[in-house]
Every structure is written in C-alpha cells, then in structure tokens.
Amino acid sequence: MQTELSKQLGVEHPLFGFTPFPAVAAAISRAGGLGVLGAVRYTAPDDLKRDLDWVEAHVEGRPYGLDVVMPAKKVEGVTEADVEAMIPEGHRQFVKDTLAEYGVPELADGEASGWRITGWMEQIARSQLDVAFDYPIKLLANALGSPPADVVRRAHDRGVLVAALAGSARHARKHQQAGIDMVVAQGYEAGGHTGEIGSLVLTPEVVDAVTPLPVLAAGGIGSGRQVAAALTLGAQGVWLGSIWLTTTEAELPSRALVRKLLAAGSGDTVRSRALTGKPARQLRTEWTDAWDDAGGPGTLPMPLQGLLVADAISRIQRYEVEPLLGTPVGQIVGRMNEERSVQAVVDDLTRGFERAVDRVNRIAGRSPQ
C-alpha cells in the first residue's frame, strides 16, 4: 500500500492518523502510518513542548506531524477576555439551567476546569508553531483550511509539507492557490467540523479539481475496504481520526464515554453547533438536543460557543453525567465496537486493503499479485 505521497514522507502505509493523544500519534507512526498530533488543546507552549518531547522519544525515528486550528486571515489585538465579554448573559444562564436540570456538580474548590477551546486564537496557534518548528515534524495540517501565507512559507523553509482540510472542490482550489502541498477532502460522515458532501462524491471531485496536488480522503473511513476505495477514487492516502478514539492508547476522559462509543451505531451522531459554533459531527446526547431545540437560545458563532461551554463540558466529563456526555466522532463509530491497540487497527486496515484489492483483481479476471 504505497503511493507517491507515502514514499515522499517515508511512511510504510498512506495512513494519516489525527489524534489529540500523544501516545496514539506515536503508535500510529510506529505502526507504519503518520501520526498527527492535534494541537488545539495546548494553550501553554510548555505543555505542547512536553508532549512533543514524549512523541519524539517514542516514534522510534518515524515521521510525525502536527494539526493546528488557525484562520487564514490574521486578526490583531483580540484577547480571550475580549471574546468572553461578547457572550450574552442569556446564553450563560441557559448553560447553568441545563447543568442544574441534570444535577451536574460544581468542580471542587481549586480544581482546574480543564482546557479551554482557545487554540483557534491567532497568538495561541502561533505560539504552538514556535514550539513545533523546533521539532522534526514532517507535516503541518490546518483544520480551518489554508494557514496564513507566512506560516506556509515558514513551514516550507523547514521542509515541512502543509495540508489543509476542505469540504468542497471550491475550497480545495483555494487551498491550492494558497500554495499548500496536499488537500484533505473531508466528507459529511467525518467527526468534528465537516461539510455537507459525502466522501464518495467529494473525493473524486477534489482530486479532479487540484490535480496534480495529492489528496487525502477523510470521513467515515475505518476499514481496509474503504482505504482501497479511497485510493481507487484517486486519493493518495486516507486521513483517519475517529477510529483511534477507542484504541487502548487513547486517553479519553472517562470510561463512561468509552462505553458510549463502543455501544453507538452509525446513526447515533449528529452535526451540531453545540460544541464550537460551527457544524461538527459528534455523539448525539441530551446536551446536543438541548442546544438544537427550537425553544433554546440557539448557539453562538465560533469562537464564542466554544468558550461558553468549555467549563460545562469539563464538568460533564469530570462527573461522567452520561445523558450529556459526548465527544466529536464520525459515523464510523458504528464499527468501533471493541477496544484494540493502534497496531491492531493498522493491521486490520492493511489486511482489509489486501483482501479488497484481491477481490477487485478476481472481478477483473486478474490473478492476485
């Protein structure tokens, strides 16, 4: 399972694994893929440095990457306090009332409320890059599309390839014009922020739109058959995120959440603005239902919504309030019905790919290679 892109990056398999967990990122790289550590939760540069030190020590010399969240256009002089002041009091009260309805306790005095979704902010994202570029990362991905032009230049000066996520061919063309090196075509089925076009339609559209730029297929992929289909559609690799959430190396905040993921079917997710203010696929819960209800106040635009609910999410996770407990995850959750190691997931993907290719060869009247 080799493509021009996997050869260029020096990985055994064109499997690009996005994850917020350092142990998972390192395990993906050791298994022959390319682990990509999500940086959005690192608001303190020292925390990111600590975890990149750990990854560097555990990838056994294999390549890895970093995923950031930053807008293409720079916004000067906006602080977190400025944004907090924009949140209406009625929305704050809605959060309080919803938590009270489900009996969610307050955090103990002095207990930290957990990380806040501030990695989208210009100064924080740039501080992450100041740290990351001191490490031999091979790929920089941006979840909000093309990063600012100076960031692309900075990455290229260090020999780092730049990827940008796209939900349409139009977005992909803009990324190509911005000088990025590959496009992640993220379909409707994907977890987290996603558009409205399914992967089977989106992938070939993006491939045709940006050729010869390499494309990674994303959204609902969790089997070797799907990897084979993605490469058949013209992708040079696949971008996998949700499938790693139930691996033994993952560090989800609660066992209750793991149980919910293992029990969920592919129809148990919803695209909701409840988490960040932008449509993001996640487990459907009574929390998402409350925010999507017509009788509620409605969600706020990004980044206000993320700041508004950050402490509430921390409390829900801390006390494992199951009706409200959720996480971003794609429709592939229906296949995530057991805990496995990252290596076992990769082995399943590669074996499934081989079986799929053999089947196509038989259909075409060719003997398997």
mmCIF file of N, CA and C in Angstrom, residues 204-326:
data_model
loop_
_atom_site.group_PDB
_atom_site.id
_atom_site.type_symbol
_atom_site.label_atom_id
_atom_site.label_comp_id
_atom_site.label_asym_id
_atom_site.label_seq_id
_atom_site.Cartn_x
_atom_site.Cartn_y
_atom_site.Cartn_z
ATOM 1 N N PRO A 204 -13.422 12.233 -5.415
ATOM 2 C CA PRO A 204 -13.034 12.410 -6.825
ATOM 3 C C PRO A 204 -13.202 13.840 -7.317
ATOM 4 N N GLU A 205 -14.176 14.573 -6.766
ATOM 5 C CA GLU A 205 -14.327 15.982 -7.158
ATOM 6 C C GLU A 205 -13.084 16.783 -6.790
ATOM 7 N N VAL A 206 -12.580 16.568 -5.578
ATOM 8 C CA VAL A 206 -11.399 17.305 -5.131
ATOM 9 C C VAL A 206 -10.160 16.849 -5.893
ATOM 10 N N VAL A 207 -10.037 15.543 -6.126
ATOM 11 C CA VAL A 207 -8.904 15.035 -6.907
ATOM 12 C C VAL A 207 -8.863 15.702 -8.271
ATOM 13 N N ASP A 208 -9.998 15.749 -8.952
ATOM 14 C CA ASP A 208 -10.049 16.360 -10.284
ATOM 15 C C ASP A 208 -9.778 17.861 -10.215
ATOM 16 N N ALA A 209 -10.191 18.502 -9.125
ATOM 17 C CA ALA A 209 -10.063 19.953 -9.016
ATOM 18 C C ALA A 209 -8.630 20.410 -8.806
ATOM 19 N N VAL A 210 -7.823 19.607 -8.111
ATOM 20 C CA VAL A 210 -6.492 20.093 -7.713
ATOM 21 C C VAL A 210 -5.345 19.273 -8.287
ATOM 22 N N THR A 211 -5.614 18.291 -9.152
ATOM 23 C CA THR A 211 -4.540 17.524 -9.777
ATOM 24 C C THR A 211 -3.488 18.477 -10.352
ATOM 25 N N PRO A 212 -2.197 18.237 -10.099
ATOM 26 C CA PRO A 212 -1.557 17.035 -9.549
ATOM 27 C C PRO A 212 -1.320 17.076 -8.034
ATOM 28 N N LEU A 213 -1.944 18.010 -7.324
ATOM 29 C CA LEU A 213 -1.766 18.069 -5.882
ATOM 30 C C LEU A 213 -2.317 16.798 -5.237
ATOM 31 N N PRO A 214 -1.576 16.162 -4.331
ATOM 32 C CA PRO A 214 -2.104 14.951 -3.699
ATOM 33 C C PRO A 214 -3.280 15.249 -2.786
ATOM 34 N N VAL A 215 -4.191 14.293 -2.705
ATOM 35 C CA VAL A 215 -5.409 14.415 -1.904
ATOM 36 C C VAL A 215 -5.481 13.249 -0.923
ATOM 37 N N LEU A 216 -5.872 13.549 0.310
ATOM 38 C CA LEU A 216 -6.185 12.523 1.296
ATOM 39 C C LEU A 216 -7.696 12.473 1.456
ATOM 40 N N ALA A 217 -8.254 11.271 1.491
ATOM 41 C CA ALA A 217 -9.687 11.113 1.695
ATOM 42 C C ALA A 217 -9.969 10.985 3.182
ATOM 43 N N ALA A 218 -11.022 11.653 3.650
ATOM 44 C CA ALA A 218 -11.388 11.621 5.067
ATOM 45 C C ALA A 218 -12.898 11.567 5.193
ATOM 46 N N GLY A 219 -13.353 10.963 6.289
ATOM 47 C CA GLY A 219 -14.783 10.942 6.560
ATOM 48 C C GLY A 219 -15.370 9.551 6.471
ATOM 49 N N GLY A 220 -15.597 8.916 7.624
ATOM 50 C CA GLY A 220 -16.262 7.623 7.646
ATOM 51 C C GLY A 220 -15.381 6.453 7.269
ATOM 52 N N ILE A 221 -14.065 6.653 7.260
ATOM 53 C CA ILE A 221 -13.164 5.576 6.853
ATOM 54 C C ILE A 221 -12.655 4.843 8.093
ATOM 55 N N GLY A 222 -12.823 3.513 8.085
ATOM 56 C CA GLY A 222 -12.369 2.742 9.228
ATOM 57 C C GLY A 222 -12.127 1.283 8.893
ATOM 58 N N SER A 223 -12.045 0.967 7.605
ATOM 59 C CA SER A 223 -11.786 -0.415 7.185
ATOM 60 C C SER A 223 -10.869 -0.396 5.974
ATOM 61 N N GLY A 224 -10.223 -1.535 5.737
ATOM 62 C CA GLY A 224 -9.337 -1.640 4.592
ATOM 63 C C GLY A 224 -10.062 -1.511 3.274
ATOM 64 N N ARG A 225 -11.312 -1.998 3.229
ATOM 65 C CA ARG A 225 -12.108 -1.849 2.009
ATOM 66 C C ARG A 225 -12.293 -0.374 1.661
ATOM 67 N N GLN A 226 -12.510 0.439 2.703
ATOM 68 C CA GLN A 226 -12.704 1.866 2.457
ATOM 69 C C GLN A 226 -11.407 2.547 2.039
ATOM 70 N N VAL A 227 -10.288 2.085 2.597
ATOM 71 C CA VAL A 227 -8.994 2.613 2.162
ATOM 72 C C VAL A 227 -8.786 2.308 0.683
ATOM 73 N N ALA A 228 -9.067 1.066 0.289
ATOM 74 C CA ALA A 228 -8.926 0.695 -1.123
ATOM 75 C C ALA A 228 -9.833 1.547 -2.005
ATOM 76 N N ALA A 229 -11.055 1.784 -1.552
ATOM 77 C CA ALA A 229 -11.986 2.612 -2.331
ATOM 78 C C ALA A 229 -11.450 4.028 -2.485
ATOM 79 N N ALA A 230 -10.897 4.588 -1.396
ATOM 80 C CA ALA A 230 -10.365 5.950 -1.444
ATOM 81 C C ALA A 230 -9.226 6.066 -2.447
ATOM 82 N N LEU A 231 -8.326 5.080 -2.445
ATOM 83 C CA LEU A 231 -7.209 5.125 -3.388
ATOM 84 C C LEU A 231 -7.706 4.927 -4.813
ATOM 85 N N THR A 232 -8.737 4.105 -4.985
ATOM 86 C CA THR A 232 -9.330 3.911 -6.309
ATOM 87 C C THR A 232 -9.939 5.206 -6.832
ATOM 88 N N LEU A 233 -10.480 6.015 -5.928
ATOM 89 C CA LEU A 233 -11.084 7.297 -6.314
ATOM 90 C C LEU A 233 -10.042 8.361 -6.637
ATOM 91 N N GLY A 234 -8.766 8.049 -6.446
ATOM 92 C CA GLY A 234 -7.704 8.978 -6.809
ATOM 93 C C GLY A 234 -6.948 9.580 -5.647
ATOM 94 N N ALA A 235 -7.370 9.285 -4.414
ATOM 95 C CA ALA A 235 -6.645 9.797 -3.255
ATOM 96 C C ALA A 235 -5.287 9.110 -3.148
ATOM 97 N N GLN A 236 -4.335 9.797 -2.531
ATOM 98 C CA GLN A 236 -3.010 9.215 -2.304
ATOM 99 C C GLN A 236 -2.833 8.762 -0.860
ATOM 100 N N GLY A 237 -3.912 8.792 -0.108
ATOM 101 C CA GLY A 237 -3.868 8.340 1.268
ATOM 102 C C GLY A 237 -5.190 8.633 1.936
ATOM 103 N N VAL A 238 -5.311 8.216 3.200
ATOM 104 C CA VAL A 238 -6.532 8.473 3.958
ATOM 105 C C VAL A 238 -6.187 9.168 5.264
ATOM 106 N N TRP A 239 -7.108 10.005 5.695
ATOM 107 C CA TRP A 239 -6.979 10.773 6.937
ATOM 108 C C TRP A 239 -7.997 10.180 7.920
ATOM 109 N N LEU A 240 -7.490 9.596 8.996
ATOM 110 C CA LEU A 240 -8.332 8.880 9.945
ATOM 111 C C LEU A 240 -8.278 9.561 11.302
ATOM 112 N N GLY A 241 -9.456 9.791 11.896
ATOM 113 C CA GLY A 241 -9.488 10.421 13.211
ATOM 114 C C GLY A 241 -10.283 9.633 14.232
ATOM 115 N N SER A 242 -11.556 9.414 13.950
ATOM 116 C CA SER A 242 -12.454 8.789 14.926
ATOM 117 C C SER A 242 -12.003 7.394 15.330
ATOM 118 N N ILE A 243 -11.481 6.626 14.386
ATOM 119 C CA ILE A 243 -11.182 5.209 14.630
ATOM 120 C C ILE A 243 -10.207 5.007 15.780
ATOM 121 N N TRP A 244 -9.413 6.029 16.115
ATOM 122 C CA TRP A 244 -8.410 5.885 17.171
ATOM 123 C C TRP A 244 -8.983 6.136 18.565
ATOM 124 N N LEU A 245 -10.210 6.651 18.663
ATOM 125 C CA LEU A 245 -10.747 7.045 19.965
ATOM 126 C C LEU A 245 -10.927 5.864 20.913
ATOM 127 N N THR A 246 -11.179 4.685 20.378
ATOM 128 C CA THR A 246 -11.382 3.525 21.242
ATOM 129 C C THR A 246 -10.173 2.590 21.234
ATOM 130 N N THR A 247 -9.008 3.104 20.872
ATOM 131 C CA THR A 247 -7.795 2.304 20.989
ATOM 132 C C THR A 247 -7.327 2.306 22.437
ATOM 133 N N THR A 248 -6.542 1.295 22.771
ATOM 134 C CA THR A 248 -6.077 1.171 24.151
ATOM 135 C C THR A 248 -5.102 2.273 24.532
ATOM 136 N N GLU A 249 -4.474 2.913 23.549
ATOM 137 C CA GLU A 249 -3.539 4.005 23.841
ATOM 138 C C GLU A 249 -4.236 5.345 24.046
ATOM 139 N N ALA A 250 -5.514 5.445 23.678
ATOM 140 C CA ALA A 250 -6.232 6.716 23.790
ATOM 141 C C ALA A 250 -6.446 7.095 25.251
ATOM 142 N N GLU A 251 -6.604 8.395 25.478
ATOM 143 C CA GLU A 251 -6.744 8.911 26.835
ATOM 144 C C GLU A 251 -8.055 9.695 26.970
ATOM 145 N N LEU A 252 -9.162 9.040 26.629
ATOM 146 C CA LEU A 252 -10.461 9.685 26.787
ATOM 147 C C LEU A 252 -10.713 9.981 28.267
ATOM 148 N N PRO A 253 -11.478 11.042 28.554
ATOM 149 C CA PRO A 253 -11.601 11.500 29.943
ATOM 150 C C PRO A 253 -12.380 10.591 30.868
ATOM 151 N N SER A 254 -13.115 9.608 30.340
ATOM 152 C CA SER A 254 -13.897 8.762 31.237
ATOM 153 C C SER A 254 -14.189 7.411 30.593
ATOM 154 N N ARG A 255 -14.334 6.388 31.426
ATOM 155 C CA ARG A 255 -14.716 5.075 30.936
ATOM 156 C C ARG A 255 -16.154 5.084 30.441
ATOM 157 N N ALA A 256 -16.982 5.928 31.033
ATOM 158 C CA ALA A 256 -18.369 6.011 30.577
ATOM 159 C C ALA A 256 -18.428 6.449 29.123
ATOM 160 N N LEU A 257 -17.559 7.370 28.737
ATOM 161 C CA LEU A 257 -17.536 7.827 27.352
ATOM 162 C C LEU A 257 -17.071 6.711 26.426
ATOM 163 N N VAL A 258 -16.085 5.951 26.855
ATOM 164 C CA VAL A 258 -15.641 4.812 26.056
ATOM 165 C C VAL A 258 -16.801 3.841 25.844
ATOM 166 N N ARG A 259 -17.541 3.562 26.904
ATOM 167 C CA ARG A 259 -18.681 2.641 26.777
ATOM 168 C C ARG A 259 -19.722 3.172 25.804
ATOM 169 N N LYS A 260 -19.969 4.470 25.836
ATOM 170 C CA LYS A 260 -20.949 5.054 24.913
ATOM 171 C C LYS A 260 -20.488 4.918 23.462
ATOM 172 N N LEU A 261 -19.208 5.125 23.218
ATOM 173 C CA LEU A 261 -18.685 4.983 21.862
ATOM 174 C C LEU A 261 -18.790 3.543 21.376
ATOM 175 N N LEU A 262 -18.445 2.596 22.228
ATOM 176 C CA LEU A 262 -18.493 1.191 21.840
ATOM 177 C C LEU A 262 -19.915 0.717 21.558
ATOM 178 N N ALA A 263 -20.889 1.344 22.229
ATOM 179 C CA ALA A 263 -22.283 0.941 22.073
ATOM 180 C C ALA A 263 -22.989 1.676 20.933
ATOM 181 N N ALA A 264 -22.425 2.757 20.449
ATOM 182 C CA ALA A 264 -23.106 3.608 19.471
ATOM 183 C C ALA A 264 -23.146 2.970 18.094
ATOM 184 N N GLY A 265 -24.208 3.271 17.363
ATOM 185 C CA GLY A 265 -24.319 2.876 15.966
ATOM 186 C C GLY A 265 -23.987 4.046 15.064
ATOM 187 N N SER A 266 -23.914 3.786 13.768
ATOM 188 C CA SER A 266 -23.538 4.846 12.830
ATOM 189 C C SER A 266 -24.593 5.946 12.757
ATOM 190 N N GLY A 267 -25.796 5.680 13.228
ATOM 191 C CA GLY A 267 -26.846 6.698 13.233
ATOM 192 C C GLY A 267 -26.931 7.492 14.526
ATOM 193 N N ASP A 268 -25.998 7.263 15.433
ATOM 194 C CA ASP A 268 -26.060 7.914 16.745
ATOM 195 C C ASP A 268 -25.188 9.162 16.840
ATOM 196 N N THR A 269 -24.896 9.770 15.701
ATOM 197 C CA THR A 269 -24.161 11.035 15.700
ATOM 198 C C THR A 269 -25.040 12.120 15.092
ATOM 199 N N VAL A 270 -24.629 13.358 15.284
ATOM 200 C CA VAL A 270 -25.374 14.493 14.753
ATOM 201 C C VAL A 270 -24.401 15.623 14.440
ATOM 202 N N ARG A 271 -24.672 16.351 13.366
ATOM 203 C CA ARG A 271 -23.904 17.577 13.098
ATOM 204 C C ARG A 271 -24.557 18.700 13.878
ATOM 205 N N SER A 272 -23.841 19.209 14.855
ATOM 206 C CA SER A 272 -24.399 20.218 15.746
ATOM 207 C C SER A 272 -23.382 21.335 15.961
ATOM 208 N N ARG A 273 -23.901 22.529 16.224
ATOM 209 C CA ARG A 273 -23.043 23.667 16.552
ATOM 210 C C ARG A 273 -22.812 23.793 18.058
ATOM 211 N N ALA A 274 -23.293 22.816 18.830
ATOM 212 C CA ALA A 274 -23.290 22.931 20.283
ATOM 213 C C ALA A 274 -21.898 23.024 20.880
ATOM 214 N N LEU A 275 -20.899 22.463 20.227
ATOM 215 C CA LEU A 275 -19.569 22.416 20.816
ATOM 216 C C LEU A 275 -18.728 23.636 20.495
ATOM 217 N N THR A 276 -18.737 24.062 19.228
ATOM 218 C CA THR A 276 -17.820 25.138 18.821
ATOM 219 C C THR A 276 -18.505 26.320 18.144
ATOM 220 N N GLY A 277 -19.755 26.163 17.731
ATOM 221 C CA GLY A 277 -20.414 27.216 16.965
ATOM 222 C C GLY A 277 -20.439 26.943 15.481
ATOM 223 N N LYS A 278 -19.625 26.005 15.014
ATOM 224 C CA LYS A 278 -19.652 25.546 13.631
ATOM 225 C C LYS A 278 -20.192 24.119 13.602
ATOM 226 N N PRO A 279 -20.796 23.697 12.489
ATOM 227 C CA PRO A 279 -21.322 22.326 12.439
ATOM 228 C C PRO A 279 -20.214 21.304 12.645
ATOM 229 N N ALA A 280 -20.354 20.502 13.684
ATOM 230 C CA ALA A 280 -19.353 19.487 14.000
ATOM 231 C C ALA A 280 -20.074 18.193 14.341
ATOM 232 N N ARG A 281 -19.662 17.098 13.702
ATOM 233 C CA ARG A 281 -20.295 15.816 13.979
ATOM 234 C C ARG A 281 -19.801 15.270 15.306
ATOM 235 N N GLN A 282 -20.742 14.805 16.134
ATOM 236 C CA GLN A 282 -20.435 14.321 17.474
ATOM 237 C C GLN A 282 -21.515 13.344 17.896
ATOM 238 N N LEU A 283 -21.282 12.645 19.004
ATOM 239 C CA LEU A 283 -22.335 11.801 19.543
ATOM 240 C C LEU A 283 -23.572 12.644 19.825
ATOM 241 N N ARG A 284 -24.722 12.126 19.472
ATOM 242 C CA ARG A 284 -25.958 12.817 19.837
ATOM 243 C C ARG A 284 -26.254 12.538 21.310
ATOM 244 N N THR A 285 -26.459 13.589 22.070
ATOM 245 C CA THR A 285 -26.730 13.465 23.501
ATOM 246 C C THR A 285 -27.857 14.428 23.876
ATOM 247 N N GLU A 286 -28.269 14.380 25.102
ATOM 248 C CA GLU A 286 -29.269 15.339 25.559
ATOM 249 C C GLU A 286 -28.694 16.755 25.620
ATOM 250 N N TRP A 287 -27.392 16.862 25.666
ATOM 251 C CA TRP A 287 -26.737 18.180 25.588
ATOM 252 C C TRP A 287 -26.885 18.756 24.182
ATOM 253 N N THR A 288 -26.588 17.974 23.152
ATOM 254 C CA THR A 288 -26.745 18.487 21.791
ATOM 255 C C THR A 288 -28.218 18.747 21.488
ATOM 256 N N ASP A 289 -29.111 17.881 21.978
ATOM 257 C CA ASP A 289 -30.543 18.098 21.753
ATOM 258 C C ASP A 289 -31.003 19.417 22.365
ATOM 259 N N ALA A 290 -30.492 19.727 23.564
ATOM 260 C CA ALA A 290 -30.888 20.969 24.237
ATOM 261 C C ALA A 290 -30.485 22.186 23.414
ATOM 262 N N TRP A 291 -29.290 22.151 22.863
ATOM 263 C CA TRP A 291 -28.815 23.297 22.081
ATOM 264 C C TRP A 291 -29.497 23.398 20.725
ATOM 265 N N ASP A 292 -29.897 22.265 20.175
ATOM 266 C CA ASP A 292 -30.528 22.273 18.854
ATOM 267 C C ASP A 292 -32.043 22.455 18.925
ATOM 268 N N ASP A 293 -32.600 22.452 20.134
ATOM 269 C CA ASP A 293 -34.037 22.629 20.311
ATOM 270 C C ASP A 293 -34.452 24.046 19.927
ATOM 271 N N ALA A 294 -35.568 24.148 19.212
ATOM 272 C CA ALA A 294 -36.040 25.466 18.777
ATOM 273 C C ALA A 294 -36.412 26.370 19.938
ATOM 274 N N GLY A 295 -36.699 25.791 21.106
ATOM 275 C CA GLY A 295 -37.054 26.602 22.257
ATOM 276 C C GLY A 295 -35.873 27.164 23.015
ATOM 277 N N GLY A 296 -34.656 26.764 22.641
ATOM 278 C CA GLY A 296 -33.453 27.247 23.310
ATOM 279 C C GLY A 296 -32.984 28.572 22.719
ATOM 280 N N PRO A 297 -31.873 29.101 23.243
ATOM 281 C CA PRO A 297 -31.379 30.393 22.767
ATOM 282 C C PRO A 297 -30.622 30.301 21.459
ATOM 283 N N GLY A 298 -30.323 29.082 21.009
ATOM 284 C CA GLY A 298 -29.511 28.930 19.809
ATOM 285 C C GLY A 298 -28.036 29.051 20.137
ATOM 286 N N THR A 299 -27.214 28.471 19.290
ATOM 287 C CA THR A 299 -25.775 28.517 19.531
ATOM 288 C C THR A 299 -25.190 29.848 19.069
ATOM 289 N N LEU A 300 -24.024 30.148 19.602
ATOM 290 C CA LEU A 300 -23.290 31.352 19.233
ATOM 291 C C LEU A 300 -22.278 31.029 18.141
ATOM 292 N N PRO A 301 -21.830 32.014 17.403
ATOM 293 C CA PRO A 301 -20.819 31.736 16.373
ATOM 294 C C PRO A 301 -19.475 31.382 17.006
ATOM 295 N N MET A 302 -18.656 30.715 16.240
ATOM 296 C CA MET A 302 -17.294 30.410 16.662
ATOM 297 C C MET A 302 -16.512 31.720 16.762
ATOM 298 N N PRO A 303 -15.748 31.951 17.830
ATOM 299 C CA PRO A 303 -15.354 31.035 18.908
ATOM 300 C C PRO A 303 -16.176 31.195 20.193
ATOM 301 N N LEU A 304 -17.239 32.017 20.154
ATOM 302 C CA LEU A 304 -17.987 32.294 21.378
ATOM 303 C C LEU A 304 -18.573 31.027 21.994
ATOM 304 N N GLN A 305 -19.143 30.151 21.153
ATOM 305 C CA GLN A 305 -19.777 28.942 21.680
ATOM 306 C C GLN A 305 -18.768 28.058 22.408
ATOM 307 N N GLY A 306 -17.602 27.891 21.831
ATOM 308 C CA GLY A 306 -16.589 27.046 22.450
ATOM 309 C C GLY A 306 -16.158 27.557 23.809
ATOM 310 N N LEU A 307 -16.006 28.862 23.928
ATOM 311 C CA LEU A 307 -15.637 29.441 25.219
ATOM 312 C C LEU A 307 -16.784 29.324 26.215
ATOM 313 N N LEU A 308 -17.999 29.504 25.733
ATOM 314 C CA LEU A 308 -19.172 29.442 26.609
ATOM 315 C C LEU A 308 -19.311 28.076 27.260
ATOM 316 N N VAL A 309 -19.116 27.003 26.512
ATOM 317 C CA VAL A 309 -19.421 25.669 27.025
ATOM 318 C C VAL A 309 -18.211 24.914 27.560
ATOM 319 N N ALA A 310 -17.019 25.497 27.474
ATOM 320 C CA ALA A 310 -15.810 24.757 27.841
ATOM 321 C C ALA A 310 -15.856 24.252 29.278
ATOM 322 N N ASP A 311 -16.203 25.117 30.222
ATOM 323 C CA ASP A 311 -16.248 24.685 31.622
ATOM 324 C C ASP A 311 -17.355 23.657 31.846
ATOM 325 N N ALA A 312 -18.485 23.842 31.168
ATOM 326 C CA ALA A 312 -19.590 22.886 31.300
ATOM 327 C C ALA A 312 -19.177 21.506 30.803
ATOM 328 N N ILE A 313 -18.487 21.454 29.665
ATOM 329 C CA ILE A 313 -18.025 20.174 29.134
ATOM 330 C C ILE A 313 -17.074 19.510 30.119
ATOM 331 N N SER A 314 -16.204 20.304 30.732
ATOM 332 C CA SER A 314 -15.275 19.750 31.719
ATOM 333 C C SER A 314 -16.028 19.131 32.899
ATOM 334 N N ARG A 315 -17.068 19.792 33.362
ATOM 335 C CA ARG A 315 -17.850 19.263 34.485
ATOM 336 C C ARG A 315 -18.601 17.992 34.095
ATOM 337 N N ILE A 316 -19.184 17.989 32.909
ATOM 338 C CA ILE A 316 -19.911 16.803 32.433
ATOM 339 C C ILE A 316 -18.970 15.603 32.356
ATOM 340 N N GLN A 317 -17.758 15.839 31.849
ATOM 341 C CA GLN A 317 -16.789 14.758 31.732
ATOM 342 C C GLN A 317 -16.263 14.336 33.102
ATOM 343 N N ARG A 318 -15.984 15.320 33.947
ATOM 344 C CA ARG A 318 -15.416 15.018 35.266
ATOM 345 C C ARG A 318 -16.351 14.127 36.079
ATOM 346 N N TYR A 319 -17.655 14.397 36.011
ATOM 347 C CA TYR A 319 -18.619 13.645 36.821
ATOM 348 C C TYR A 319 -19.357 12.575 36.010
ATOM 349 N N GLU A 320 -18.941 12.375 34.784
ATOM 350 C CA GLU A 320 -19.489 11.318 33.927
ATOM 351 C C GLU A 320 -21.017 11.327 33.910
ATOM 352 N N VAL A 321 -21.574 12.478 33.586
ATOM 353 C CA VAL A 321 -23.030 12.621 33.512
ATOM 354 C C VAL A 321 -23.466 12.066 32.151
ATOM 355 N N GLU A 322 -23.818 10.802 32.128
ATOM 356 C CA GLU A 322 -23.958 10.069 30.869
ATOM 357 C C GLU A 322 -24.964 10.661 29.888
ATOM 358 N N PRO A 323 -26.134 11.164 30.316
ATOM 359 C CA PRO A 323 -27.057 11.716 29.312
ATOM 360 C C PRO A 323 -26.458 12.876 28.519
ATOM 361 N N LEU A 324 -25.521 13.607 29.125
ATOM 362 C CA LEU A 324 -24.925 14.773 28.477
ATOM 363 C C LEU A 324 -23.551 14.481 27.886
ATOM 364 N N LEU A 325 -22.998 13.332 28.173
ATOM 365 C CA LEU A 325 -21.604 13.021 27.863
ATOM 366 C C LEU A 325 -21.438 12.658 26.392
ATOM 367 N N GLY A 326 -20.588 13.394 25.709
ATOM 368 C CA GLY A 326 -20.360 13.137 24.296
ATOM 369 C C GLY A 326 -18.960 13.520 23.874
#
